[in-house]
Coordinates of C-alpha atoms in Angstrom, one line a residue:
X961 CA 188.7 74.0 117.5
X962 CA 190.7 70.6 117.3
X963 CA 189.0 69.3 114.4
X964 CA 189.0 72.6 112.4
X965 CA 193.0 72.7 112.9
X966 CA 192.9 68.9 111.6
X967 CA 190.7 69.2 108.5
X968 CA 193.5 72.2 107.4
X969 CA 196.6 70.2 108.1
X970 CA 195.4 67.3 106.4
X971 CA 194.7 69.0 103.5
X972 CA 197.4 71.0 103.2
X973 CA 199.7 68.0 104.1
X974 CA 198.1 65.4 101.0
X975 CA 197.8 68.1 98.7
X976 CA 198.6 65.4 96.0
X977 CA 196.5 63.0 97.2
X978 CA 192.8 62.1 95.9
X979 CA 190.1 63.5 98.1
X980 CA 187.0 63.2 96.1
X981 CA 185.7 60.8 92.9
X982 CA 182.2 62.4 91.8
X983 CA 180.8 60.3 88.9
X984 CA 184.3 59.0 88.1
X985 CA 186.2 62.2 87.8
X986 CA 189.1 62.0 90.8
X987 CA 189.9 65.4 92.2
X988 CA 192.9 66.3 94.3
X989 CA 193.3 67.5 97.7
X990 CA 194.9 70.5 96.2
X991 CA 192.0 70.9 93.9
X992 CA 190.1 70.9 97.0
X993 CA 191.7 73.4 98.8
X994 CA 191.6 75.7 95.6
X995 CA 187.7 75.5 95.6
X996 CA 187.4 75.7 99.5
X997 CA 189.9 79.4 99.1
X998 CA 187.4 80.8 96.1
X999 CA 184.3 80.1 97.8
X1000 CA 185.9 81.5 101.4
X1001 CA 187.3 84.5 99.4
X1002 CA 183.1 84.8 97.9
X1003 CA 181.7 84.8 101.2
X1004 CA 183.7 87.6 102.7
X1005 CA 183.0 89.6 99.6
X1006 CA 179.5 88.8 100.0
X1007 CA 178.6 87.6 103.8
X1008 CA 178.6 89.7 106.7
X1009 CA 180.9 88.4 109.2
X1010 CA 177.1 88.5 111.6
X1011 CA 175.2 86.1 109.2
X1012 CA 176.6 82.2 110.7
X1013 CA 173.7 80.9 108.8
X1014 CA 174.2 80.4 105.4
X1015 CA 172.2 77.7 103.1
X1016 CA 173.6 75.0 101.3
X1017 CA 172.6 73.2 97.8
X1018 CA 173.8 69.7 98.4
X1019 CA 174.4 69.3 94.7
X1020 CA 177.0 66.1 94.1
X1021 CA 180.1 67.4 92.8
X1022 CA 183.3 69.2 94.4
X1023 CA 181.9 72.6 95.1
X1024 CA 179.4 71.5 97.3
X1025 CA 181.6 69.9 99.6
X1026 CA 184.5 72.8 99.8
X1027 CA 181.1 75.0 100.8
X1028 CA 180.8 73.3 103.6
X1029 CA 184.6 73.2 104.8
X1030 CA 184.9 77.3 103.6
X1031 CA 182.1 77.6 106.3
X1032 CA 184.0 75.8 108.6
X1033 CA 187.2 77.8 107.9
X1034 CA 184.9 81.2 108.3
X1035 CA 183.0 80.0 111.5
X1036 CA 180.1 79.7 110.0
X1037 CA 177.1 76.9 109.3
X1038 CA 175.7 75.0 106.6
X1039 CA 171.6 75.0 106.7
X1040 CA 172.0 72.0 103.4
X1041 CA 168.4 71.6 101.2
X1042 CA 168.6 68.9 98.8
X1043 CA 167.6 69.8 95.1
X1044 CA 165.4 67.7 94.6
X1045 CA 163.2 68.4 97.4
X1046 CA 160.2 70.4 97.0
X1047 CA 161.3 74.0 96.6
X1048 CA 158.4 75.0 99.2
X1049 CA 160.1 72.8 101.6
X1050 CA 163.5 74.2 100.7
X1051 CA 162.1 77.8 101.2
X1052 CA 160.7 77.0 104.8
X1053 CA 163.7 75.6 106.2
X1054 CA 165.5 79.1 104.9
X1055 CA 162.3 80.7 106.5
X1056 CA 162.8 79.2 109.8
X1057 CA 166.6 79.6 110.1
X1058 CA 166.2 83.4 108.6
X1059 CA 169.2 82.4 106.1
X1060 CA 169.7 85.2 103.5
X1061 CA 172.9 83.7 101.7
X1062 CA 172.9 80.9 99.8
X1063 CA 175.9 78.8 97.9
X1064 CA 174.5 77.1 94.8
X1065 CA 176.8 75.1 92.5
X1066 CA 173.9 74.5 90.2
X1067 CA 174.1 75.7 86.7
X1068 CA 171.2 77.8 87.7
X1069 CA 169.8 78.8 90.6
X1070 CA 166.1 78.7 91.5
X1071 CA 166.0 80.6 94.7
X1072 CA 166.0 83.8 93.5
X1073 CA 164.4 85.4 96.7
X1074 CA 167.9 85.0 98.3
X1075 CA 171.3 86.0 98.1
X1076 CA 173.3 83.2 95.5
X1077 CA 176.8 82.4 95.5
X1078 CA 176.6 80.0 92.7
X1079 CA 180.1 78.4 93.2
X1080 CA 180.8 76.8 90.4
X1081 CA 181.8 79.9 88.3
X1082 CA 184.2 82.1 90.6
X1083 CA 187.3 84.0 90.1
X1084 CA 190.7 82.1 90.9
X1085 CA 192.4 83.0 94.1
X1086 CA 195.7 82.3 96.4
X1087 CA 194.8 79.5 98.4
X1088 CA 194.2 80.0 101.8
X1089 CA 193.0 77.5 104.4
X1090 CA 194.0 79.4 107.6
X1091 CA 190.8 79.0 109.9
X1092 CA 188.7 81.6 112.1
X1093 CA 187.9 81.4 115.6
X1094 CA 185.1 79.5 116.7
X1095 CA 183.4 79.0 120.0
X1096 CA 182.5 76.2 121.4
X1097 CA 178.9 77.0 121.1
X1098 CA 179.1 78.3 117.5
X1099 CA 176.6 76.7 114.9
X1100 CA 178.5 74.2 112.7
X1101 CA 175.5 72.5 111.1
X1102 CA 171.4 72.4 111.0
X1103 CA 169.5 69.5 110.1
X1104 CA 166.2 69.6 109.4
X1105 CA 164.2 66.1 109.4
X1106 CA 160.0 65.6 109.2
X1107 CA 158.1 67.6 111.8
X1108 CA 155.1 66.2 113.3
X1109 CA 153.5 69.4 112.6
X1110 CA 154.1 69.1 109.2
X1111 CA 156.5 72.1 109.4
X1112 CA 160.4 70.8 109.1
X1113 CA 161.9 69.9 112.6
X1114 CA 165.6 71.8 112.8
X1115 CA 168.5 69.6 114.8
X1116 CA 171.7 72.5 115.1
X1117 CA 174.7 70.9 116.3
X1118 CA 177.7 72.9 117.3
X1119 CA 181.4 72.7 116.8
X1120 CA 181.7 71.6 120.0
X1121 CA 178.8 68.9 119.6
X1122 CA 181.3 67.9 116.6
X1123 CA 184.8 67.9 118.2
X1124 CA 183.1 65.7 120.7
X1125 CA 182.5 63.2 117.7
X1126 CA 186.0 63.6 116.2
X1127 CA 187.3 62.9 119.7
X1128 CA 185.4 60.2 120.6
X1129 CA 186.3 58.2 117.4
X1130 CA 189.6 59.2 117.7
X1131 CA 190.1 56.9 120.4
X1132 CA 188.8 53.9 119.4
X1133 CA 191.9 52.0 118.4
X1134 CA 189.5 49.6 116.4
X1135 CA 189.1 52.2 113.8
X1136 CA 191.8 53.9 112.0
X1137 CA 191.3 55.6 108.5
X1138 CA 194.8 56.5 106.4
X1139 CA 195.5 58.0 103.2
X1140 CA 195.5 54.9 101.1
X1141 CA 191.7 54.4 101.9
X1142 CA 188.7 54.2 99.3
X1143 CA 185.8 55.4 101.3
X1144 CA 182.0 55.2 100.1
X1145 CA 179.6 58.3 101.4
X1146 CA 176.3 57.2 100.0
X1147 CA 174.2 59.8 101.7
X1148 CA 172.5 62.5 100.8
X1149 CA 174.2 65.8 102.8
X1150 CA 170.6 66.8 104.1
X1151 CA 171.0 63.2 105.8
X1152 CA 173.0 63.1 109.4
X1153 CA 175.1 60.0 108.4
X1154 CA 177.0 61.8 105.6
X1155 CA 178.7 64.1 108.2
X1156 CA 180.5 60.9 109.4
X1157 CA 181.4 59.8 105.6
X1158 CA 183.0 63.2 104.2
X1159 CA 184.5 64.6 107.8
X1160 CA 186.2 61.3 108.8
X1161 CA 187.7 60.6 105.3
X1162 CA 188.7 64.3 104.7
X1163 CA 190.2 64.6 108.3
X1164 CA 192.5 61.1 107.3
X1165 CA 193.5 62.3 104.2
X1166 CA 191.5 59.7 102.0
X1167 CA 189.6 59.8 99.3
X1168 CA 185.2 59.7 99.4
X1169 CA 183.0 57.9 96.3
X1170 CA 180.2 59.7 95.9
X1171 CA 176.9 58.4 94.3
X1172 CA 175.9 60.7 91.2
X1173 CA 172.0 61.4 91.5
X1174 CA 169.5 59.8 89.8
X1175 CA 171.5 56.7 90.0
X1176 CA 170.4 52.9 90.7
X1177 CA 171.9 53.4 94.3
X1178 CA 172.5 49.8 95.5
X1179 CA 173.7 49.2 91.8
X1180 CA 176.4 52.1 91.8
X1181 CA 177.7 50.8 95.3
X1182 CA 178.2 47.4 93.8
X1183 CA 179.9 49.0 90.5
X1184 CA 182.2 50.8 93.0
X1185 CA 183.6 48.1 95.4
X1186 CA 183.9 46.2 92.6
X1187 CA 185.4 48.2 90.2
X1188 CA 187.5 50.7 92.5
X1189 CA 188.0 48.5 95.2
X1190 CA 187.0 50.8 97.8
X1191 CA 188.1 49.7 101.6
X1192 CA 185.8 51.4 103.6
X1193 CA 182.2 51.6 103.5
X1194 CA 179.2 53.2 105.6
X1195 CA 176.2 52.2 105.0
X1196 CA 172.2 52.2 106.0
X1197 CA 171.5 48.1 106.6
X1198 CA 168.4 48.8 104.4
X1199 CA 171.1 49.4 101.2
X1200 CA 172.3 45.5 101.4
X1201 CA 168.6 44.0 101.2
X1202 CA 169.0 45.1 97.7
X1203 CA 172.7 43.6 97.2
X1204 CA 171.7 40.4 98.1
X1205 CA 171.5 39.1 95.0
X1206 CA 174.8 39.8 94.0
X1207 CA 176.4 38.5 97.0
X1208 CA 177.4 35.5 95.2
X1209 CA 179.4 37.9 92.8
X1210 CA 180.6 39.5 95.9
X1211 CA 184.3 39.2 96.8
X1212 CA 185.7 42.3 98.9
X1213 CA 189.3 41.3 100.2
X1214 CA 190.0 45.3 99.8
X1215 CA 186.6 46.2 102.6
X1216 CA 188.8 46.6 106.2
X1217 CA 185.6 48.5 107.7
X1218 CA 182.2 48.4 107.1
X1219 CA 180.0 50.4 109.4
X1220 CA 176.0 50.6 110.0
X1221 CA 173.5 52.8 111.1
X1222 CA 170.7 54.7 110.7
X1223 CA 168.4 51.3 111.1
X1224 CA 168.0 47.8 112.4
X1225 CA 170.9 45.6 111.1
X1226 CA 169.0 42.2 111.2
X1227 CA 172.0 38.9 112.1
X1228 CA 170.8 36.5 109.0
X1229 CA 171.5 39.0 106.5
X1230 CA 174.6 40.5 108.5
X1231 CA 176.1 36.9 108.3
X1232 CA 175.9 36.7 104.7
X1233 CA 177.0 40.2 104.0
X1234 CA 179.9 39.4 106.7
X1235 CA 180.9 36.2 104.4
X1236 CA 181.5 38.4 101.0
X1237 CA 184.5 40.8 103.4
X1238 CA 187.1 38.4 104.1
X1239 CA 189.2 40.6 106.3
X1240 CA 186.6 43.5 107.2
X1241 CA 185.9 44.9 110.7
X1242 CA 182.3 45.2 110.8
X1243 CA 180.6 48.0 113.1
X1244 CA 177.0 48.3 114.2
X1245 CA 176.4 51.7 115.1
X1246 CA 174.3 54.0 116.7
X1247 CA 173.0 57.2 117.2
X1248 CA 170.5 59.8 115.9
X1249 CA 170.7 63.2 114.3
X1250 CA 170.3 64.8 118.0
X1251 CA 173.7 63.3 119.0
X1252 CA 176.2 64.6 116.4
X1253 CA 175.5 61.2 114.3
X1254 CA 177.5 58.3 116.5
X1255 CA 177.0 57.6 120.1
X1256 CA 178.5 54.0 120.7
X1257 CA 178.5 51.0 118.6
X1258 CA 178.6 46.9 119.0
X1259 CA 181.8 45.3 117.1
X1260 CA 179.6 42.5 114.9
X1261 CA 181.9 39.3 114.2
X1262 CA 180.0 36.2 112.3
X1263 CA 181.4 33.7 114.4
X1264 CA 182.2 35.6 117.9
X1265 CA 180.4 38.9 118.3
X1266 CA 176.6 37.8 117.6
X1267 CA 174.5 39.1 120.1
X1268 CA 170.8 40.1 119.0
X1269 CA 167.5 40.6 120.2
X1270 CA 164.5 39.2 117.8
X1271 CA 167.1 39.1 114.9
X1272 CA 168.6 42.5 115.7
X1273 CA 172.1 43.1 116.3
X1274 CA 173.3 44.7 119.2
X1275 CA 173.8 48.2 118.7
X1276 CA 177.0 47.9 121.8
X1277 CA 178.3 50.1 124.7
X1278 CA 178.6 54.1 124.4
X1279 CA 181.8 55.7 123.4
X1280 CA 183.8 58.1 124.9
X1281 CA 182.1 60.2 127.0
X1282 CA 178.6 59.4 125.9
X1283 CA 176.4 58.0 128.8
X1284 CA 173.0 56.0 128.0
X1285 CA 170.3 55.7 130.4
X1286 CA 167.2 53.0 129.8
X1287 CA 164.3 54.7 131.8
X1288 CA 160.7 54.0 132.3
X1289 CA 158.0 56.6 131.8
X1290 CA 158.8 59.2 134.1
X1291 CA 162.4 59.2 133.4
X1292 CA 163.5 56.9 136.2
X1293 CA 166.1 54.6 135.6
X1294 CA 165.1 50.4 135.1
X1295 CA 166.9 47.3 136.1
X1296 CA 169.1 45.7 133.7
X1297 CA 167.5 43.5 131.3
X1298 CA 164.5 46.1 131.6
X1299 CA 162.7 47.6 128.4
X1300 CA 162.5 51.3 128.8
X1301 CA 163.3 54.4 126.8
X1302 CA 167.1 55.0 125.9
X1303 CA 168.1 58.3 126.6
X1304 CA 171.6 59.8 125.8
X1305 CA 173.9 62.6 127.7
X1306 CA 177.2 63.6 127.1
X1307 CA 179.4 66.6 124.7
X1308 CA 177.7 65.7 121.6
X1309 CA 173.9 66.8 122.7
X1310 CA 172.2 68.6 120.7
X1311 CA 171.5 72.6 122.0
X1312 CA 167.6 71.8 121.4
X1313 CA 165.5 71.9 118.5
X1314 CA 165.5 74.6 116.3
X1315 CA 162.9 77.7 117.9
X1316 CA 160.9 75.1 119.3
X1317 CA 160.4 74.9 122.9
X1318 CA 157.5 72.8 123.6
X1319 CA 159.2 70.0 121.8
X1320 CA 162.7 70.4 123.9
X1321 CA 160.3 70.2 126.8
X1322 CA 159.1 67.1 126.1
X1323 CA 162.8 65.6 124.3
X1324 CA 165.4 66.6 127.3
X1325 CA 165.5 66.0 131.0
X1326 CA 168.3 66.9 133.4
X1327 CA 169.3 64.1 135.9
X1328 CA 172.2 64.7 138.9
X1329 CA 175.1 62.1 138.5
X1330 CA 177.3 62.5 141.3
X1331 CA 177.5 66.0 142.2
X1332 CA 177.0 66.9 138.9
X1333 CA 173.8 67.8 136.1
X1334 CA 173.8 65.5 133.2
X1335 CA 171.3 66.8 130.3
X1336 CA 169.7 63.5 128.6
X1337 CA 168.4 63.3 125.1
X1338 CA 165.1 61.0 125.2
X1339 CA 165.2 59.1 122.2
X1340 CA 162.1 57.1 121.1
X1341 CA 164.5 54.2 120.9
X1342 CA 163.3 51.2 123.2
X1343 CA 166.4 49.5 124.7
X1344 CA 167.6 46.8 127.7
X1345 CA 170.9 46.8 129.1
X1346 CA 172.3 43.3 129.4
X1347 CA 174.1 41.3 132.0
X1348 CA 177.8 42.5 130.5
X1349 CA 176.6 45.8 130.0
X1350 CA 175.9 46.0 126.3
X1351 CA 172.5 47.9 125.2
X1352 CA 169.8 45.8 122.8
X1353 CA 167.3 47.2 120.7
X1354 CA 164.0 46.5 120.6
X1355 CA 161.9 48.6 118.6
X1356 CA 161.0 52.4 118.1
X1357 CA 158.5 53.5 120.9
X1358 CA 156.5 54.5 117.7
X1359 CA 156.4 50.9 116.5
X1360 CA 155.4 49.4 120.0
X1361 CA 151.2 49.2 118.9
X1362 CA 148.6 48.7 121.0
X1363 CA 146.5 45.6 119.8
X1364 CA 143.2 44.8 121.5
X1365 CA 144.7 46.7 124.3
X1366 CA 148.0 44.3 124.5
X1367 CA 151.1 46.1 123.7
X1368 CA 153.1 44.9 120.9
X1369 CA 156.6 45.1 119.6
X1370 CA 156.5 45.3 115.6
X1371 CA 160.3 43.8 115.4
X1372 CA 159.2 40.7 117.2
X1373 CA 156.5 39.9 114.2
X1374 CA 159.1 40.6 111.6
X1375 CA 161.6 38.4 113.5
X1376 CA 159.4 35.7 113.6
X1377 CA 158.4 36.2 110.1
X1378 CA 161.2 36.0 109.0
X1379 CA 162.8 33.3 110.7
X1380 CA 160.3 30.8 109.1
X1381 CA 160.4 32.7 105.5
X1382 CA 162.1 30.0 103.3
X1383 CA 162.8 33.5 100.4
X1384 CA 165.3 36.3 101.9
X1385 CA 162.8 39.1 101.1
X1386 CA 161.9 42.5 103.6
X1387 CA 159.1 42.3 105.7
X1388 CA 157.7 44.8 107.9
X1389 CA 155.0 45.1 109.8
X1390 CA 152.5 47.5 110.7
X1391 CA 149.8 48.8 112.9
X1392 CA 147.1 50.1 110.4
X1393 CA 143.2 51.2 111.4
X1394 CA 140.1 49.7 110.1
X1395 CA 136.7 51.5 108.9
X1396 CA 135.7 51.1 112.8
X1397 CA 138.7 53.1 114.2
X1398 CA 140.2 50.2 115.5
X1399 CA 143.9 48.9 115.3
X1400 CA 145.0 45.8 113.6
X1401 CA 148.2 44.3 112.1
X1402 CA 149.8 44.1 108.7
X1403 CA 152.6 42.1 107.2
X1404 CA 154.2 44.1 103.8
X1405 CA 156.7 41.8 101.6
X1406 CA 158.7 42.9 99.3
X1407 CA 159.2 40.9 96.1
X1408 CA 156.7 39.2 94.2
X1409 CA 154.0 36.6 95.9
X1410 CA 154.3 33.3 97.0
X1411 CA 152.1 31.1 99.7
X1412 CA 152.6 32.8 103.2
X1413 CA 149.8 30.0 105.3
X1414 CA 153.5 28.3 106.4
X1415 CA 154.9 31.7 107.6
X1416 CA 151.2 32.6 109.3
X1417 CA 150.9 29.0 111.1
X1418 CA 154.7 29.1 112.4
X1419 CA 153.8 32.9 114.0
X1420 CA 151.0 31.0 115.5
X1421 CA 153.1 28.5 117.4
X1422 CA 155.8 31.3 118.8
X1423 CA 153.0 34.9 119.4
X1424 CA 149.5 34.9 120.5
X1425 CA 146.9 35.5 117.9
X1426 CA 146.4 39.0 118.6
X1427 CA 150.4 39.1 117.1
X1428 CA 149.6 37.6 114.5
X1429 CA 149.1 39.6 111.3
X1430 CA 145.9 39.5 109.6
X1431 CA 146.5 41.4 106.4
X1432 CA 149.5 40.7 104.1
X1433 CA 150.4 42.5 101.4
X1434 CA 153.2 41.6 98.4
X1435 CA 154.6 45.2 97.6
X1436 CA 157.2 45.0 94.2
X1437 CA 159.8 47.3 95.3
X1438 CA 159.1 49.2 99.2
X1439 CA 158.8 52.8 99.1
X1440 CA 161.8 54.6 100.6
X1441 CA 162.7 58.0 102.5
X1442 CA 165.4 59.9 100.5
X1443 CA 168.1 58.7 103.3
X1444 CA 167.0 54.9 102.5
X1445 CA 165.1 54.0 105.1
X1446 CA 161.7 52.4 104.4
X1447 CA 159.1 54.7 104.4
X1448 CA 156.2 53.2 106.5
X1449 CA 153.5 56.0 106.3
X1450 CA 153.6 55.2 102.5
X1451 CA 154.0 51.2 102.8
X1452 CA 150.5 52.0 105.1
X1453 CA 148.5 52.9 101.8
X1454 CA 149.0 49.5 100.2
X1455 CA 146.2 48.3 102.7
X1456 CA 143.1 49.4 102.2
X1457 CA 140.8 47.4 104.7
X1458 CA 137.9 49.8 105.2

């Protein structure tokens, strides 16, 4: 596997290089590949070379992160619970993926119905990074996100799902990581995006930030571009809503990329953001969990590269080998500057969802492309494919509400909203029911509260009245999802109109 015989060489070949600062300790790429030999050296003490599945504390520090390339090295895949998750959460996603083995750098474990290897306390070994065979349909990772059912929903992607990634980034001469780099991973390791902030770095030889736990997260970030002049950050747009205030303060020359995803990245706050990195390439991306992280991405420039739909940037053209397709309701395909579902083939598809067949039913479709069967990936994402061929969003499928029986996009209130909103504050709207059963719209704002009848009779001039929100709420501080997206179900209970 391509990337597997990358990740070794590049170790092996910056041995005395940084690879990781965790909480302001810097540890060596030679300290790395002693961690990644002892745990490898634990799990074929331990592990069966039948058991791929093997779970993953995703504590902060060194050990958790040579766990998952020692899994890697073995053939094997990390099923990662976070440890400050609900331990009868934790349990079911073991209970789903039958996963006996677990590596736990914590100073104690708590899963004592499983097999530990607690990693931070084993025997020194010789260093060996020489990697197994893999196939192509091998299990590299399984993510597990909120179910519908309330039972956790499992994404496994392969190794081949992930060479696809590494390959497709690979040739995107826009984007070049070296040894020399300062690279933030924010992200939790239960959360897709952190694949793309430890593999990339690791892969180039750099050195990864990591954000201790129970940290001031926004804060932290700010400490760390500041202080350690880091050159390459990846972020969820949500994150720089709470910088804002210290943009004035802000002065990156060091910042070359900055990349986005996992959410809307609205143009008046990309502009600012844009204005505090002088000589930073700045990359909308996206893609979800299902598709290895990244499908394609829209280069955002301030002054040439502005293109949005009701204040949101483009999120761009596919990358290599990735193919989107906007369709209507019974998967056929619309006419450019359509609104339909965006649906995603290509290498970096997921297999399906974990033992859950009704749900792969309803997620993939197969469509012939000349000659040949393309497996799509449907989204939830509602899209429109412009004139020059790059795709705008529009809104989660989820967050198009019915209203008196009109359809409405969410995104457009919060655009216009916005756009009249003389404070830079979130707003988001929301569809929430009434005593009688009935559907009717909500504006949340985040801050303290000020007079909102010029934001209401501006919505009035540019959206009918059924658009126009009827109940607004000032909430101190939104709630968030532990990956940093706002967490609407929660934001819901602030309005109580029954």
């Amino acid at each position: 596997m391509k990337f597997i015989k990358q990740l070794r060489e590049s170790i092996e070949n910056n041995s005395k290089q940084n690879a990781l600062c965790v909480n302001g300790v810097f540890y060596t790429y030679q300290d790395f590949a002693i961690e990644i030999s002892k745990i490898r050296n634990a799990i074929n003490n331990t592990i069966s070379s039948s058991e791929k599945l093997i779970g993953l504390v995703t504590n902060d520090d060194l050990q958790t992160y040579a766990s998952i390339i020692a899994l890697w090295f073995e053939g094997k895949a990390y099923v990662p619970v976070n440890p400050s998750s609900p331990i009868e959460r934790n349990n079911q996603v073991f209970e789903l993926t039958e996963t006996k083995y677990v590596l736990d750098s914590s100073k104690t474990s708590i899963y004592k119905e499983l097999n530990v290897i607690a990693t931070s306390s084993l025997d020194e070994v010789q260093v060996s990074l020489s990697p197994k065979e893999v196939s192509d349909n091998d299990l590299a990772y399984i993510l597990f996100t909120s179910g519908t059912t309330g039972l956790p929903k499992g994404v496994p992607i392969t190794y081949k799902n992930v060479d696809a990634l590494v390959n497709a980034i690979d040739h995107e001469p826009e984007f070049n990581l070296n040894t020399s780099d300062r690279c933030l991973q924010m992200f939790e390791l239960t959360f897709d995006f952190s694949v793309v902030t430890y593999l990339f770095p690791f892969l180039a030889g750099a050195c990864i930030y990591t954000i201790p736990k129970n940290t001031i997260k926004y804060f932290y970030i700010f400490k760390l571009i500041k202080e350690q002049r880091l050159t390459v950050l990846t972020m969820v747009p949500s994150i720089i809503n709470y910088l804002r205030p210290y943009f004035p303060e802000i002065n990156a020359p060091d910042v070359r990329y900055c990349s986005f995803g996992g959410g809307a990245l609205h143009s008046d706050i990309a502009k600012e953001w844009s204005d505090c990195l002088p000589n930073c390439k700045i990359f909308n991306y996206y893609g979800p969990t299902e598709f290895t992280v990244y499908s394609g991405f829209y280069p955002y420039h301030k002054e040439t590269h502005l293109k949005s739909h009701n204040g949101i940037i483009a999120i761009g053209t596919p990358q290599k080998d990735c193919s989107y397709l906007v369709v209507n309701e019974n998967n056929e395909e619309v006419p450019l500057q359509v609104t339909g579902e965006l649906c995603l083939g290509g290498p970096q598809v997921t297999p399906g969802y974990w033992k859950n067949e009704e749900r792969n039913a309803e997620s993939f479709f197969v469509k012939s492309e000349n000659g040949k069967d393309v497996r799509y990936y449907k989204t939830g994402d509602l899209c429109f494919k412009d004139e020059s061929g790059d795709f705008l969003y529009v809104g989660r499928a989820d967050f198009q509400v019915k209203i008196r029986g009109y359809r409405v996009e969410l995104a457009e209130i919060e655009f216009h909203a916005k756009e009249k909103s003389v404070k830079k504050v979130n707003m988001v709207a929301l569809d929430i029911t009434n005593k009688l059963g009935n559907a009717e719209l909500g504006l949340a704002i985040e801050g303290e509260s000020f007079d909102t009848e010029e934001i209401i009779e501006y919505m009035k001039t540019k959206m009918p009245d059924y658009m126009v929100p009827g109940h607004i709420r000032f909430v101190k501080e939104f709630p968030h999802s532990i990956n940093g997206k706002i967490d609407r179900k929660k934001l819901r209970t602030y309005f109580d109109i029954n």
